[in-house]
Each structure stands twice: as C-alpha cells, then as structure tokens.
Amino acid sequence: MKPLSEQCSEHQKKSAGEMPSEETRTAPGNGVTVNAAPTTESPGQQNGIVSSPDVSSPISQTQTEHQLPSSTPAPPAQPPREQWGGKYEFLLSCIGYCVGLGNVWRFPYLCYRNGGGVFLIPYFIMLFFTGMPLFLMELSLGQYGAAGPITVWKCCPLLKGIGIGMLCVSTLVCLYYNVIIAWTFYYLGSSFQSPLPWSCDALHNIPLCRNKTNITQSPSEVFWNEKVLGVVNSKGLHDPGPVRWPLALCLLAAWVVIFLCMLKGIRSSGKVVYVTATFPYFVLVVLIIRGATLEGSLNGVAFYLTPNWVHLANAQVWNDAASQIFYSLGIGVGGLLSMASYNKFDNNVIRDTIIITIGNCGTSFFAGFAIFSILGHMAWRKGVPVGQVADSGPGLAFVAYPEALALLPGSVFWSILFFLMLFMLGVDTLFGNMEGICTAVMDEFPQLRSNLKHKTLFLALLCFAFYLMGLLLITDGGIYWFTLIDSFSTSFGLIIITLFMCIGISFFYGVNQFCQDIVDMICRCPPWCTKLLLYFKACWVVFTPFLLTFILTYIFIEMYRTSLHYGTYVYPTWGKALGVCMGAFCCLQILIWAIVAVSKESGTLKDRFQKSIRPLNSWRVNNINTTSQEQHVEPQRVEGPFTVNLTEADFTAMNWEAISEA
C-alpha cells in the first residue's frame, strides 16, 4: 500500500474512474446522452448533470454562452442533512452510546467469574480483532454514505436486509432498555427517603434484619422483588399479571425525556451529551475515592483482579469476552452508523475509532474498581466472601450495590449519585439506538426532515408506541419477558448480521474499494493510518469473519445444551422458542431482501446477482470532499441535439487551469 498522501493525490486525479457504474448517462429532462470518460459522479457531474467550473477561462465562458435554458423544471431538492456542531459532539455521543450499563454491571462480574485479570487477555484480543474492525467499518460506511442503516446499502443493494435487520435489533433493544431507565427513576425517587427503604435502618426492615438465623432474602432483595418488580405475584412467563402503575409512570417519564432530548435531532441530543456522557466519569471517580477509604475494599479489588490461568482454555471465557465487546460497543445495531452519517466527509474515522473503543474498554476496567471496592467493604461488614455478594446485571445494579451503598455514612447522597449515574448511562445508549431508528426512517421518507411538525409527530408516535409495548415488561411477570428479550435480541441474530456486513463489504463491495473510500475521507491523516488500514484490511478479510463464525458456533451449541432461567424459574420450551424466533426474524431480513433485490434485476440468475451487488448510481452523489463542497456552484446543464463526449479535464477547474497554463 502506498503512503496515504500519494493515494489521496492519485485518487483526486482519477476519482471519477474508481467506482464501477454505468458508462453512459442521460441528463434528466432533455434526453441528451453524455458519454463521460470518468464513470463516478464528481463535483462536476452530479446525477447526470454537468456543472460548469467556477473559474474564469475562455472555454468555460464560451460553453456558458451557448447553453440554452431548460424547459423542464429541475426536480425538487432534498432537504439538507444535519451535521454535528463539532467533532466533540460526535465523540461524546459515541462514547455515551458505547459506555452504558454493561460497563458497570456486566464487565466487572464477567472479569471475576472468568479468571480475574486473565479475562483481559481474551477481552483485548476480541477488541482488536473483532470490536475495532467492525466499529471502524460501521463508522466509515455511515460517514462515507451520509445515510442511515437502510439507505446506506445503496453501495450493495443485495445486502439491504442487513440494514432492516439492524432496525429490528434496535427496536427490541429500545423496547427493554428504557424499562431499565424506568427502574432507575423508581430507585432515584426512593433514594430521597431517609433512611433508604432497602436498608436495615428502615422500620419495616428491622424484623427482617434482626432474624439472622432464618433469613432468606436481604432487605434490598425484598425491595427489588416485591416493591419494584412484584415478581412474587407471578408464576412465570404465562402469567404477566397487572401493570405496576408506579413503574408505568416512571416509564412514561423516561420516554418523555427521550422525546424532548431528540426533538431537534442531533442539534439537541448533541448538546445534551456534554452532560450525560461526562457525568458518569465524575461519579465513578468519586465512588473509587470513597471506596478506597473503606475497610475491606482491597479484598474486593483482589477478588476482581486475581488471575486464574486455567480459564484461558475454556471456550466460555472467549465467548463472554466477545459478547461483552459487542454488548458494550453497540456494534450491529445501527446506532454507530447513523451517528457517523451526520459527520463531515473529511472526519478522521480511524482516530475516532481508536479513541472511542479504547476509552470504552478502559471505562469498563475502571468501573470494576468502583464496584468491587465497595462490594469488598460489604463482604467485610457481613463477614462473608466477596463471591457471595457479587452479582451481574440488574442484580448488581438494583440489589447488591444499593445494599452496599446503604452501609455507607451519608447513604442517601451516595444512592442519589449512583442512580443518577445509571440514568445518564442508560439515556446516552438509548439516544444512539433511537437515532438509528429515526435516521433509517427519515432517510426513506426525506420529507420528514424538512417538516418539523411531521417530524415531531413521527417521533411522538414512535415513543408512544414503544411505551405501550413496554407496559408488558413492567407487569408482575414483566421481568421474565425482560430477560427473554434481553437474552435473544442481541444473541445469534446480531452476530449473523455483523458477519454478513463484514463479508458483504469485504467481498461484494470490495475491501480495496472500501479502504480507498476511507483514504478519500482522511487524506490529511498521519502516515500511521496507512499501516493501520493494512491491519484492518487483514481483519475484515480473515480474522474477524473467522472469530465471528467461532462465536456463532459456540452460541448455537450453548443454546441447545442449556436452558434459559431467571433465578429459580426455568423457561418453558415455548418461551425459549419464542426467543429464538425473535433472533431469527432479525437475521432472516438479510435473506428476504436479498431475494427481493435479485428479483428486481433482469437476465440470468448470475447476471441478476452481479447487478444486485453493484453500487447504485446515487451512491456517491453526496460524497464530495469538503474542499469541493466549499467551491460548490449551482449546476448547469449541457443542452443540445447531439452527443457530447467529455474528457476528464471537463470535470475539475484545476485541470482547466493546468491546461491553460500549459
């Protein structure tokens, strides 16, 4: 691979000829055929229209004088696409999207369960060979195409189903993720009571705490299961019971917050992330400092990091590492692709990928110290091993950690701080998922962008629909449905979607073409970008598909061998089958829309397939680099009753100047 600066200069000279497309195009409205030597639409030729260069040259002046007024009205212009107010808004939005609840309640637990510090080895291997390459692929695809997860597949119409599948996964994630925010709201409101309602100091918990011989549940478990979930009133998946109206109000408040923050698109959510993305780091630092001063905290940290090398030979450890990478980075859901589509064309996606992925994984490791230092103090107070108080998922965020906070002096303050942090983490992640859905829909229906009233109505209906569907998850048996959707929405379906995305871009669109697209966007990137592109190219073609296939195989084996359960409740066969159907529905979109794409073409099956993997002519219309956009002028049509043969020199003002000087 040549140095990046040479590639940029070469590609600018022949950018019109890089993309395979139609050799002959017809200017709309006049029937004049324009045989263009360069086949890619460039600043001088957009949608078959040739724009005169903005230079003072005799040739261009003569050409302008002989142009005739067009009798056909120009097609209506598409509403302008929004852009981030600055690169920091995009970075903070992506960091907020990736750094979510999984970093706090899942990574520390997986780390201690899978060999402590040894878990970091498979974790970072999966990061460098699956997480980073796929993260860069999504950012680059969205930024270069300036489109959401569905429209962006103009680059390969055969794979449009990948975008539809992403939309399905994102819908399932949004459905249950805001329920977590509703729980957080409930706990946040309860934290303003003194003493805390899940502490032993509360009057209704005194008998429970005094009876230490026959105790089966701690006060925090009783509060979680009886007061919040009401799961004790449900027999299982088949018995959801009534809606818990305090949670219904919290869920409504959560969706109202999301609606208001997203009302003006990235212009509003881009400003909100300055608070929501940075505040959790402040809380984590405060919790670490407080935890370090507590008795027994070092035992918790030692339990978190003590290595057990035997675990490296266990396939479960590698699967947990890969699933955590996918879970925390938000790959394959469409949020990353949508947020990148609002970037400037020349934004350095490689730099952003390194900053966001390393920052996300560093946050996970960092959060473990805040969690286990306080859990170590809790174990010391109770006189039990740390392993007995450690938990994962909702059990850590809403049972173990609140109980630990209740033991601290000033427990009300620490509880408010902790649940405010969980709220910020959840809202940021939901911003990204909702942005993926909204961008996909508004790209398919561009009129929603230009009409604020219609856009507001669409967003309100979307949030209200999610609220109504989410009511099932806040019934007495809602936690069973929550666990089912959580387990299967981001399981094998998500892996299949990302696998096909990687294979499709690498072998159908072309990995060399994709690397060249990245070069077009980051021409001012330092020389190390060239070497990194070679590394990412090798990952996209070899390492990432291999590791994704390994993960997918292991998931299917485990799905067959193990049963799904929540606590002591084992899910029935029909419940597990329903979860499998949810995952299958998401990934089957790839096959369904591939058949649709092939059926729309003509010719033999081979010809249909080859046509369906070619980029559409509109793929590169908006992909003009920043310098060309700054020199943009209104397009003018070449009209006449004859065929005009244009050369490469007709497309750029720079070539005209070079010819005149020569």
XYZ file of C-alpha atoms in Angstrom:
662
model
C 0.000 0.000 0.000
C 1.308 3.408 -0.983
C 1.694 6.234 1.506
C -1.631 7.856 2.286
C -0.666 11.243 0.878
C 0.195 9.678 -2.509
C -3.057 7.747 -2.540
C -5.006 10.936 -1.860
C -3.390 12.840 -4.707
C -3.781 9.923 -7.101
C -7.367 9.360 -6.154
C -8.249 13.023 -6.573
C -6.866 12.829 -10.103
C -8.855 9.729 -11.003
C -11.708 9.791 -8.508
C -14.166 9.773 -11.333
C -12.949 6.380 -12.519
C -12.714 4.424 -9.292
C -16.269 3.201 -8.984
C -17.724 0.745 -11.463
C -21.029 2.082 -12.745
C -22.766 2.936 -15.980
C -20.558 4.292 -18.743
C -23.385 6.207 -20.383
C -25.713 8.524 -18.507
C -28.614 10.669 -19.603
C -29.055 14.175 -18.342
C -32.555 14.338 -16.874
C -35.137 16.404 -18.657
C -33.507 16.880 -22.067
C -32.758 13.442 -23.439
C -29.157 14.371 -24.228
C -26.776 11.469 -23.818
C -23.496 12.348 -22.162
C -20.674 9.855 -22.695
C -18.371 10.500 -19.777
C -14.902 9.077 -19.505
C -14.999 9.220 -15.734
C -17.803 6.982 -14.524
C -18.159 8.223 -10.966
C -20.173 11.330 -10.308
C -17.842 14.051 -9.200
C -18.234 17.692 -8.226
C -18.553 18.499 -11.860
C -21.205 15.896 -12.592
C -23.951 15.122 -10.125
C -26.969 12.950 -11.022
C -26.060 13.164 -14.685
C -25.884 16.979 -14.632
C -22.676 18.683 -15.641
C -21.825 21.781 -13.650
C -19.612 24.435 -15.142
C -16.411 25.068 -13.226
C -16.223 28.241 -11.178
C -13.206 29.649 -12.988
C -12.627 32.453 -15.457
C -11.482 30.586 -18.540
C -12.367 31.203 -22.195
C -13.620 27.653 -22.643
C -15.996 27.772 -19.729
C -17.281 31.218 -20.744
C -17.899 30.042 -24.312
C -19.680 26.949 -23.036
C -21.914 29.073 -20.829
C -22.841 31.420 -23.673
C -24.041 28.520 -25.830
C -26.196 26.914 -23.138
C -29.930 27.017 -23.724
C -32.491 27.484 -20.977
C -34.019 24.236 -19.853
C -37.721 23.804 -20.490
C -38.048 21.053 -17.900
C -38.193 22.152 -14.254
C -35.495 20.780 -12.019
C -36.523 18.077 -9.546
C -37.188 19.296 -6.009
C -34.061 19.472 -3.897
C -33.706 17.100 -0.972
C -33.789 18.757 2.450
C -30.262 19.375 3.755
C -28.852 16.770 6.109
C -27.905 17.883 9.592
C -24.311 17.780 10.811
C -22.784 17.660 14.254
C -21.981 21.058 15.748
C -18.391 19.895 16.242
C -16.237 16.794 16.416
C -16.515 16.715 20.207
C -20.285 16.322 19.992
C -19.825 13.242 17.824
C -17.092 11.803 20.052
C -19.081 12.357 23.227
C -22.236 10.945 21.632
C -20.400 7.787 20.577
C -18.687 7.446 23.957
C -22.009 7.954 25.720
C -23.637 5.411 23.386
C -20.939 2.793 23.966
C -20.284 3.414 27.666
C -23.548 2.086 29.010
C -24.917 -0.049 31.780
C -22.964 -3.073 30.538
C -19.703 -1.391 31.506
C -20.866 -1.032 35.100
C -23.000 -4.067 35.787
C -21.633 -6.722 33.396
C -17.900 -6.349 32.785
C -16.700 -6.477 36.434
C -18.784 -9.600 37.043
C -17.503 -11.323 33.879
C -13.965 -10.383 34.831
C -14.017 -12.040 38.252
C -16.059 -15.048 37.006
C -13.670 -15.793 34.135
C -10.310 -15.748 35.873
C -9.913 -12.181 37.121
C -7.081 -10.353 35.357
C -6.701 -13.274 32.929
C -10.020 -12.301 31.351
C -8.367 -9.155 29.998
C -6.321 -11.291 27.554
C -9.264 -12.692 25.530
C -11.113 -9.418 26.080
C -8.479 -7.290 24.344
C -7.874 -9.924 21.657
C -11.560 -9.782 20.788
C -11.406 -5.982 20.922
C -8.517 -5.715 18.442
C -9.708 -8.426 16.011
C -13.499 -8.031 16.088
C -14.519 -4.910 18.020
C -12.238 -2.307 16.444
C -12.521 -3.521 12.807
C -16.312 -3.727 12.917
C -16.543 -0.403 14.744
C -14.428 1.277 12.040
C -16.464 -0.414 9.316
C -19.734 0.991 10.679
C -18.346 4.497 11.206
C -16.741 4.595 7.747
C -19.812 3.236 5.990
C -22.107 5.759 7.663
C -19.801 8.739 7.185
C -18.933 7.985 3.562
C -22.512 7.206 2.544
C -24.049 10.025 4.639
C -27.036 7.756 5.174
C -28.699 5.622 7.816
C -28.572 1.831 8.201
C -31.034 1.111 5.361
C -30.258 3.725 2.699
C -26.504 3.259 3.083
C -26.777 -0.127 1.372
C -27.025 1.607 -1.967
C -23.397 0.541 -2.036
C -24.602 -3.076 -2.352
C -28.378 -3.407 -2.813
C -28.193 -7.171 -2.264
C -27.416 -6.529 1.409
C -30.203 -4.064 2.180
C -31.588 -6.675 4.556
C -28.638 -6.032 6.873
C -29.992 -2.529 7.485
C -33.521 -3.881 8.045
C -32.097 -6.451 10.475
C -30.237 -3.722 12.355
C -33.507 -1.820 12.646
C -35.248 -4.900 14.105
C -32.485 -5.443 16.676
C -32.503 -1.770 17.615
C -36.287 -1.876 18.092
C -36.026 -4.805 20.511
C -33.196 -3.123 22.421
C -35.116 0.164 22.748
C -38.168 -1.761 23.915
C -36.474 -3.214 27.002
C -33.668 -0.717 27.590
C -35.966 2.110 28.640
C -37.508 -0.213 31.207
C -34.109 -0.154 32.931
C -34.279 3.643 32.961
C -37.769 3.379 34.470
C -36.364 1.178 37.276
C -33.612 3.731 37.754
C -36.190 6.516 38.054
C -38.037 4.498 40.698
C -34.872 3.947 42.723
C -33.799 7.555 42.246
C -37.094 8.782 43.681
C -36.864 6.293 46.551
C -33.321 7.495 47.327
C -34.653 10.792 48.633
C -36.032 8.975 51.672
C -34.011 8.743 54.855
C -33.358 6.034 55.840
C -33.258 4.284 52.478
C -36.219 1.888 52.060
C -33.907 -1.069 51.302
C -31.637 -0.535 54.317
C -31.840 -2.216 57.701
C -32.472 1.199 59.287
C -35.941 1.385 57.693
C -38.666 0.472 60.219
C -40.283 -2.207 58.046
C -36.913 -3.964 57.623
C -35.923 -4.142 61.301
C -37.588 -7.547 61.943
C -36.017 -8.928 58.780
C -32.521 -7.766 59.726
C -32.778 -8.989 63.325
C -33.764 -12.505 62.287
C -30.300 -13.522 61.049
C -30.779 -17.250 61.547
C -33.666 -17.889 59.118
C -33.045 -15.007 56.733
C -33.603 -15.981 53.082
C -33.596 -12.540 51.483
C -31.852 -9.296 52.307
C -33.880 -6.046 52.590
C -32.566 -4.946 49.196
C -33.781 -8.222 47.606
C -37.198 -7.831 49.213
C -37.463 -4.243 47.952
C -36.407 -5.290 44.434
C -38.624 -8.382 44.109
C -41.722 -7.189 45.971
C -41.827 -3.390 45.836
C -40.311 -2.773 42.404
C -40.923 -5.844 40.237
C -43.792 -7.592 42.014
C -42.377 -10.832 40.636
C -43.583 -12.717 43.735
C -47.131 -12.308 42.387
C -46.366 -14.023 39.064
C -45.944 -17.723 38.305
C -43.918 -17.257 35.133
C -43.904 -16.160 31.517
C -47.513 -17.243 31.019
C -48.739 -15.169 33.988
C -47.737 -11.495 33.463
C -50.368 -10.105 35.827
C -51.424 -6.448 36.062
C -49.329 -3.415 35.149
C -47.453 -1.866 38.079
C -48.609 1.737 37.768
C -45.769 3.400 39.723
C -43.378 1.836 37.185
C -45.733 2.817 34.351
C -45.409 6.465 35.383
C -41.636 6.107 35.583
C -41.577 4.542 32.114
C -43.714 7.372 30.760
C -41.343 9.933 32.290
C -38.375 8.121 30.729
C -39.914 8.234 27.244
C -40.847 11.915 27.671
C -37.187 12.668 28.487
C -36.045 10.765 25.382
C -38.636 12.563 23.218
C -37.620 16.023 24.411
C -33.904 15.341 24.027
C -34.336 14.038 20.473
C -36.953 16.555 19.328
C -34.469 18.637 17.333
C -32.318 15.708 16.240
C -28.576 15.837 16.760
C -28.738 19.586 17.375
C -30.418 18.890 20.727
C -29.031 15.453 21.628
C -25.553 16.644 20.618
C -25.703 19.300 23.333
C -27.208 17.002 25.968
C -24.270 14.576 25.756
C -21.894 17.203 27.136
C -23.563 16.436 30.481
C -24.810 12.866 30.128
C -21.537 11.476 28.742
C -19.195 13.161 31.219
C -21.172 12.990 34.457
C -20.783 9.177 34.880
C -16.989 9.564 34.878
C -17.226 12.109 37.662
C -19.375 9.711 39.711
C -17.038 6.765 39.088
C -14.034 8.784 40.275
C -15.936 9.843 43.420
C -17.009 6.240 44.117
C -13.453 4.941 43.657
C -12.051 7.538 46.048
C -14.764 6.748 48.584
C -14.333 3.006 48.153
C -10.571 3.178 48.654
C -11.096 4.598 52.153
C -13.345 1.724 53.287
C -12.298 -1.291 55.331
C -12.165 -4.457 53.234
C -12.038 -2.642 49.899
C -8.696 -4.216 48.965
C -10.213 -7.672 49.370
C -12.844 -6.743 46.800
C -10.248 -5.401 44.345
C -8.081 -8.517 44.828
C -11.109 -10.701 44.147
C -11.753 -8.682 40.974
C -8.244 -8.977 39.530
C -6.635 -12.167 40.933
C -5.624 -14.198 37.835
C -6.612 -17.799 37.293
C -4.765 -19.004 34.203
C -6.777 -22.220 33.865
C -9.736 -20.245 32.499
C -7.914 -19.388 29.267
C -8.560 -22.915 27.980
C -12.327 -22.524 28.488
C -14.338 -21.586 25.392
C -16.938 -19.905 27.613
C -14.364 -17.273 28.600
C -13.710 -16.352 24.968
C -17.411 -16.239 24.205
C -18.016 -13.971 27.217
C -15.211 -11.678 26.039
C -16.691 -11.408 22.553
C -20.254 -10.901 23.792
C -19.093 -8.133 26.136
C -17.312 -6.369 23.264
C -20.486 -6.467 21.158
C -22.683 -5.540 24.105
C -20.666 -2.519 25.175
C -19.585 -1.136 21.771
C -23.096 -1.333 20.309
C -21.923 -2.958 17.067
C -24.503 -4.110 14.525
C -27.459 -2.185 15.951
C -27.286 0.768 13.536
C -26.675 3.497 16.119
C -22.997 3.954 15.223
C -23.738 4.011 11.512
C -26.477 6.615 11.956
C -24.427 8.929 14.173
C -21.475 8.749 11.770
C -23.754 9.723 8.870
C -24.006 13.245 10.350
C -20.216 13.706 10.307
C -18.344 15.937 7.917
C -16.960 13.989 4.995
C -13.328 14.532 5.960
C -13.669 13.487 9.602
C -10.881 11.107 10.699
C -12.794 7.892 11.447
C -9.656 5.896 12.302
C -8.731 8.338 15.058
C -12.291 8.309 16.384
C -12.385 4.508 16.361
C -9.220 4.243 18.455
C -10.345 6.908 20.949
C -13.857 5.530 21.429
C -13.047 1.811 21.615
C -10.048 2.188 23.917
C -11.965 4.699 26.042
C -14.943 2.344 26.296
C -12.891 -0.679 27.351
C -10.833 1.441 29.724
C -14.054 2.642 31.338
C -15.177 -0.960 31.855
C -11.932 -1.838 33.609
C -12.010 1.405 35.584
C -15.607 0.833 36.724
C -14.624 -2.521 38.202
C -12.593 -0.774 40.912
C -15.580 1.395 41.878
C -17.863 -1.646 42.058
C -15.648 -4.170 43.844
C -14.058 -1.799 46.342
C -17.496 -1.121 47.848
C -18.637 -4.757 47.474
C -15.462 -5.749 49.355
C -16.494 -3.464 52.204
C -19.974 -5.004 52.171
C -18.488 -8.521 52.395
C -16.257 -7.397 55.281
C -19.249 -5.958 57.148
C -21.219 -9.186 56.685
C -18.260 -11.485 57.345
C -18.748 -13.448 54.101
C -16.563 -13.991 50.991
C -16.813 -11.388 48.249
C -18.150 -14.022 45.855
C -21.363 -14.271 47.880
C -22.229 -10.595 47.443
C -21.049 -10.184 43.830
C -23.670 -10.302 41.105
C -24.244 -9.291 37.489
C -26.856 -7.368 35.541
C -29.896 -5.970 37.351
C -28.913 -7.990 40.407
C -25.757 -5.903 40.796
C -27.282 -2.508 39.949
C -30.506 -2.839 41.918
C -29.710 -5.316 44.721
C -26.050 -5.782 45.663
C -24.678 -2.295 45.057
C -27.605 -0.363 46.610
C -27.270 -2.585 49.675
C -23.580 -1.752 49.829
C -24.308 1.969 49.496
C -26.822 1.734 52.348
C -23.962 0.736 54.668
C -22.022 3.960 53.993
C -22.302 7.151 56.036
C -24.412 9.605 54.051
C -26.049 6.716 52.200
C -28.800 8.932 50.749
C -26.260 11.114 48.936
C -24.324 8.136 47.545
C -27.518 6.427 46.413
C -28.759 9.532 44.572
C -25.362 9.895 42.911
C -25.235 6.248 41.834
C -28.718 6.083 40.313
C -28.233 9.437 38.626
C -25.150 7.911 37.012
C -27.157 4.856 35.868
C -29.780 7.187 34.393
C -27.153 9.114 32.411
C -25.572 5.875 31.150
C -28.923 4.482 30.041
C -30.129 7.668 28.348
C -26.957 8.018 26.264
C -27.191 4.458 24.989
C -30.865 4.870 24.180
C -30.067 8.083 22.258
C -27.900 6.049 19.885
C -30.449 3.286 19.378
C -33.291 5.723 18.805
C -31.121 7.750 16.427
C -30.585 4.600 14.380
C -34.324 4.051 14.022
C -35.168 7.709 13.299
C -32.366 8.138 10.764
C -33.357 4.970 8.912
C -36.984 6.092 8.625
C -36.206 9.714 7.687
C -33.750 8.592 5.015
C -36.539 6.548 3.444
C -39.017 9.444 3.855
C -36.890 12.629 3.452
C -39.899 14.936 3.722
C -39.916 14.286 7.483
C -36.638 16.212 7.790
C -37.958 19.398 6.198
C -41.267 19.494 8.067
C -40.754 19.973 11.809
C -44.414 19.317 12.546
C -44.382 15.950 10.773
C -41.051 15.025 12.351
C -42.345 15.876 15.824
C -45.494 13.845 15.233
C -43.479 10.862 13.983
C -41.133 10.952 16.984
C -44.063 11.312 19.405
C -45.888 8.343 17.862
C -42.698 6.274 17.904
C -42.039 6.963 21.594
C -45.693 6.348 22.489
C -45.682 3.025 20.602
C -42.575 1.943 22.496
C -44.248 2.991 25.748
C -47.332 0.890 25.049
C -45.255 -2.169 24.100
C -43.046 -1.658 27.159
C -46.024 -1.956 29.515
C -45.755 -5.744 29.202
C -42.287 -5.556 30.777
C -43.478 -3.699 33.876
C -46.207 -6.120 34.891
C -45.779 -8.500 37.818
C -44.216 -11.051 35.484
C -42.538 -8.443 33.291
C -39.034 -9.395 34.432
C -39.486 -12.796 32.748
C -40.278 -11.099 29.432
C -37.467 -8.613 30.006
C -34.943 -11.446 30.461
C -36.257 -13.244 27.365
C -35.879 -10.210 25.080
C -32.526 -9.281 26.634
C -31.161 -12.791 26.086
C -32.158 -13.221 22.442
C -32.322 -9.717 20.926
C -28.527 -9.355 20.896
C -27.640 -13.036 20.595
C -27.059 -15.069 17.413
C -29.119 -12.676 15.254
C -26.763 -9.789 15.949
C -23.678 -11.943 15.252
C -25.125 -13.096 11.910
C -25.921 -9.501 10.912
C -22.383 -8.309 11.654
C -20.872 -11.364 9.949
C -22.766 -10.649 6.735
C -21.887 -6.961 6.976
C -18.197 -7.840 7.201
C -18.338 -10.396 4.371
C -20.510 -8.160 2.175
C -18.264 -5.126 2.417
C -15.067 -7.178 2.057
C -16.042 -9.404 -0.870
C -19.081 -7.869 -2.604
C -18.408 -4.150 -2.351
C -14.663 -4.832 -2.318
C -12.237 -4.409 0.556
C -9.816 -2.454 -1.659
C -12.557 -0.056 -2.715
C -13.648 0.324 0.917
C -10.091 1.131 2.018
C -9.864 3.660 -0.808
C -13.095 5.259 0.419
C -11.529 5.673 3.850
C -8.444 7.198 2.221
C -10.688 9.706 0.436
C -12.102 10.821 3.765
C -8.849 11.141 5.734
C -6.324 12.494 3.270
C -4.747 14.613 5.997
C -4.264 11.605 8.274
C -0.687 10.948 9.534
C 1.329 8.150 7.851
C 0.470 5.634 10.574
C -3.047 5.471 9.166
C -1.704 3.572 6.156
C -0.271 0.816 8.320
C -3.439 0.640 10.376
C -5.511 0.273 7.217
C -3.425 -2.772 6.255
C -4.160 -4.255 9.670
C -7.890 -3.521 9.419
C -7.955 -4.903 5.881
C -6.497 -8.207 7.118
C -9.071 -8.297 9.927
C -12.031 -7.672 7.614
C -10.965 -10.383 5.181
C -9.632 -13.101 7.529
C -9.611 -12.673 11.305
C -12.978 -11.015 12.004
C -15.117 -13.445 9.921
C -13.280 -16.398 11.482
C -13.825 -15.196 15.061
C -17.462 -14.314 14.376
C -18.032 -17.818 12.996
C -16.442 -19.302 16.129
C -18.666 -17.197 18.390
C -21.771 -18.088 16.378
C -20.994 -21.818 16.556
C -20.488 -21.658 20.305
C -23.747 -19.731 20.799
C -25.738 -22.381 18.911
C -24.109 -25.197 20.893
C -24.824 -23.490 24.219
C -28.357 -22.616 23.141
C -29.036 -26.309 22.521
C -27.320 -27.579 25.677
C -28.500 -25.090 28.305
C -31.878 -23.825 29.426
C -32.864 -20.209 29.959
C -33.713 -19.265 33.527
C -34.313 -16.297 35.794
C -33.432 -17.096 39.375
C -35.043 -20.455 40.112
C -37.581 -20.127 37.303
C -36.755 -22.229 34.231
C -38.289 -21.002 30.975
C -40.635 -23.404 29.170
C -39.773 -24.724 25.726
C -42.285 -22.429 24.028
C -40.707 -19.420 25.742
C -37.240 -20.327 24.541
C -38.631 -20.999 21.057
C -40.200 -17.528 21.079
C -36.808 -16.021 21.863
C -35.186 -17.979 19.031
C -37.890 -16.693 16.675
C -37.076 -13.100 17.690
C -33.410 -13.578 16.853
C -34.209 -15.456 13.636
C -36.649 -12.754 12.485
C -33.871 -10.160 12.685
C -31.298 -12.092 10.669
C -33.796 -13.535 8.147
C -34.262 -9.998 6.822
C -30.916 -10.466 5.056
C -32.250 -13.412 3.017
C -35.669 -11.874 2.342
C -34.351 -8.574 0.995
C -31.576 -10.295 -0.952
C -34.265 -12.261 -2.819
C -36.177 -9.017 -3.436
C -33.026 -7.308 -4.787
C -32.230 -10.190 -7.150
C -35.828 -10.450 -8.387
C -35.830 -6.769 -9.376
C -32.978 -7.307 -11.853
C -33.180 -8.867 -15.313
C -31.224 -11.569 -17.086
C -29.909 -14.910 -15.892
C -29.536 -15.668 -12.194
C -25.810 -14.927 -12.421
C -26.474 -11.600 -14.151
C -29.098 -10.691 -11.570
C -26.687 -11.446 -8.751
C -23.871 -9.415 -10.303
C -26.168 -6.444 -10.898
C -27.535 -6.578 -7.357
C -24.069 -6.247 -5.794
C -23.148 -3.196 -7.883
C -23.499 0.187 -6.176
C -26.386 2.342 -7.351
C -25.597 5.480 -9.341
C -26.829 7.606 -6.422
C -24.336 6.007 -4.001
C -21.672 8.691 -4.459
C -23.856 11.718 -5.196
C -23.382 13.267 -1.756
C -19.854 12.017 -1.253
C -17.937 15.077 -2.394
C -14.990 16.049 -0.256
C -15.035 19.197 1.813
C -12.896 21.290 -0.493
C -15.205 20.589 -3.393
C -18.245 21.470 -1.297
C -16.729 24.830 -0.451
C -16.413 25.588 -4.184
C -19.929 24.347 -4.971
C -21.940 26.284 -7.566
C -25.409 25.722 -8.943
C -25.316 23.007 -11.624
C -25.870 23.948 -15.258
C -26.990 21.503 -17.925
C -25.293 20.938 -21.263
C -28.163 21.031 -23.760
C -28.037 20.318 -27.429
C -29.299 17.931 -30.110
C -26.062 15.948 -30.243
C -23.919 13.668 -28.110
C -21.231 15.405 -26.110
C -18.048 13.436 -25.452
C -16.427 14.731 -22.297
C -12.914 14.063 -21.104
C -11.583 14.017 -17.572
C -10.468 17.631 -17.953
C -14.100 18.733 -18.195
C -14.822 17.854 -14.594
C -12.461 19.917 -12.466
C -11.440 23.534 -12.580
C -7.937 22.561 -11.557
C -7.427 20.633 -14.803
C -8.670 23.566 -16.859
C -6.150 25.843 -15.204
C -3.384 23.317 -15.766
C -4.280 23.037 -19.470
C -4.416 26.807 -19.940
C -1.040 27.235 -18.221
C 0.490 24.549 -20.389
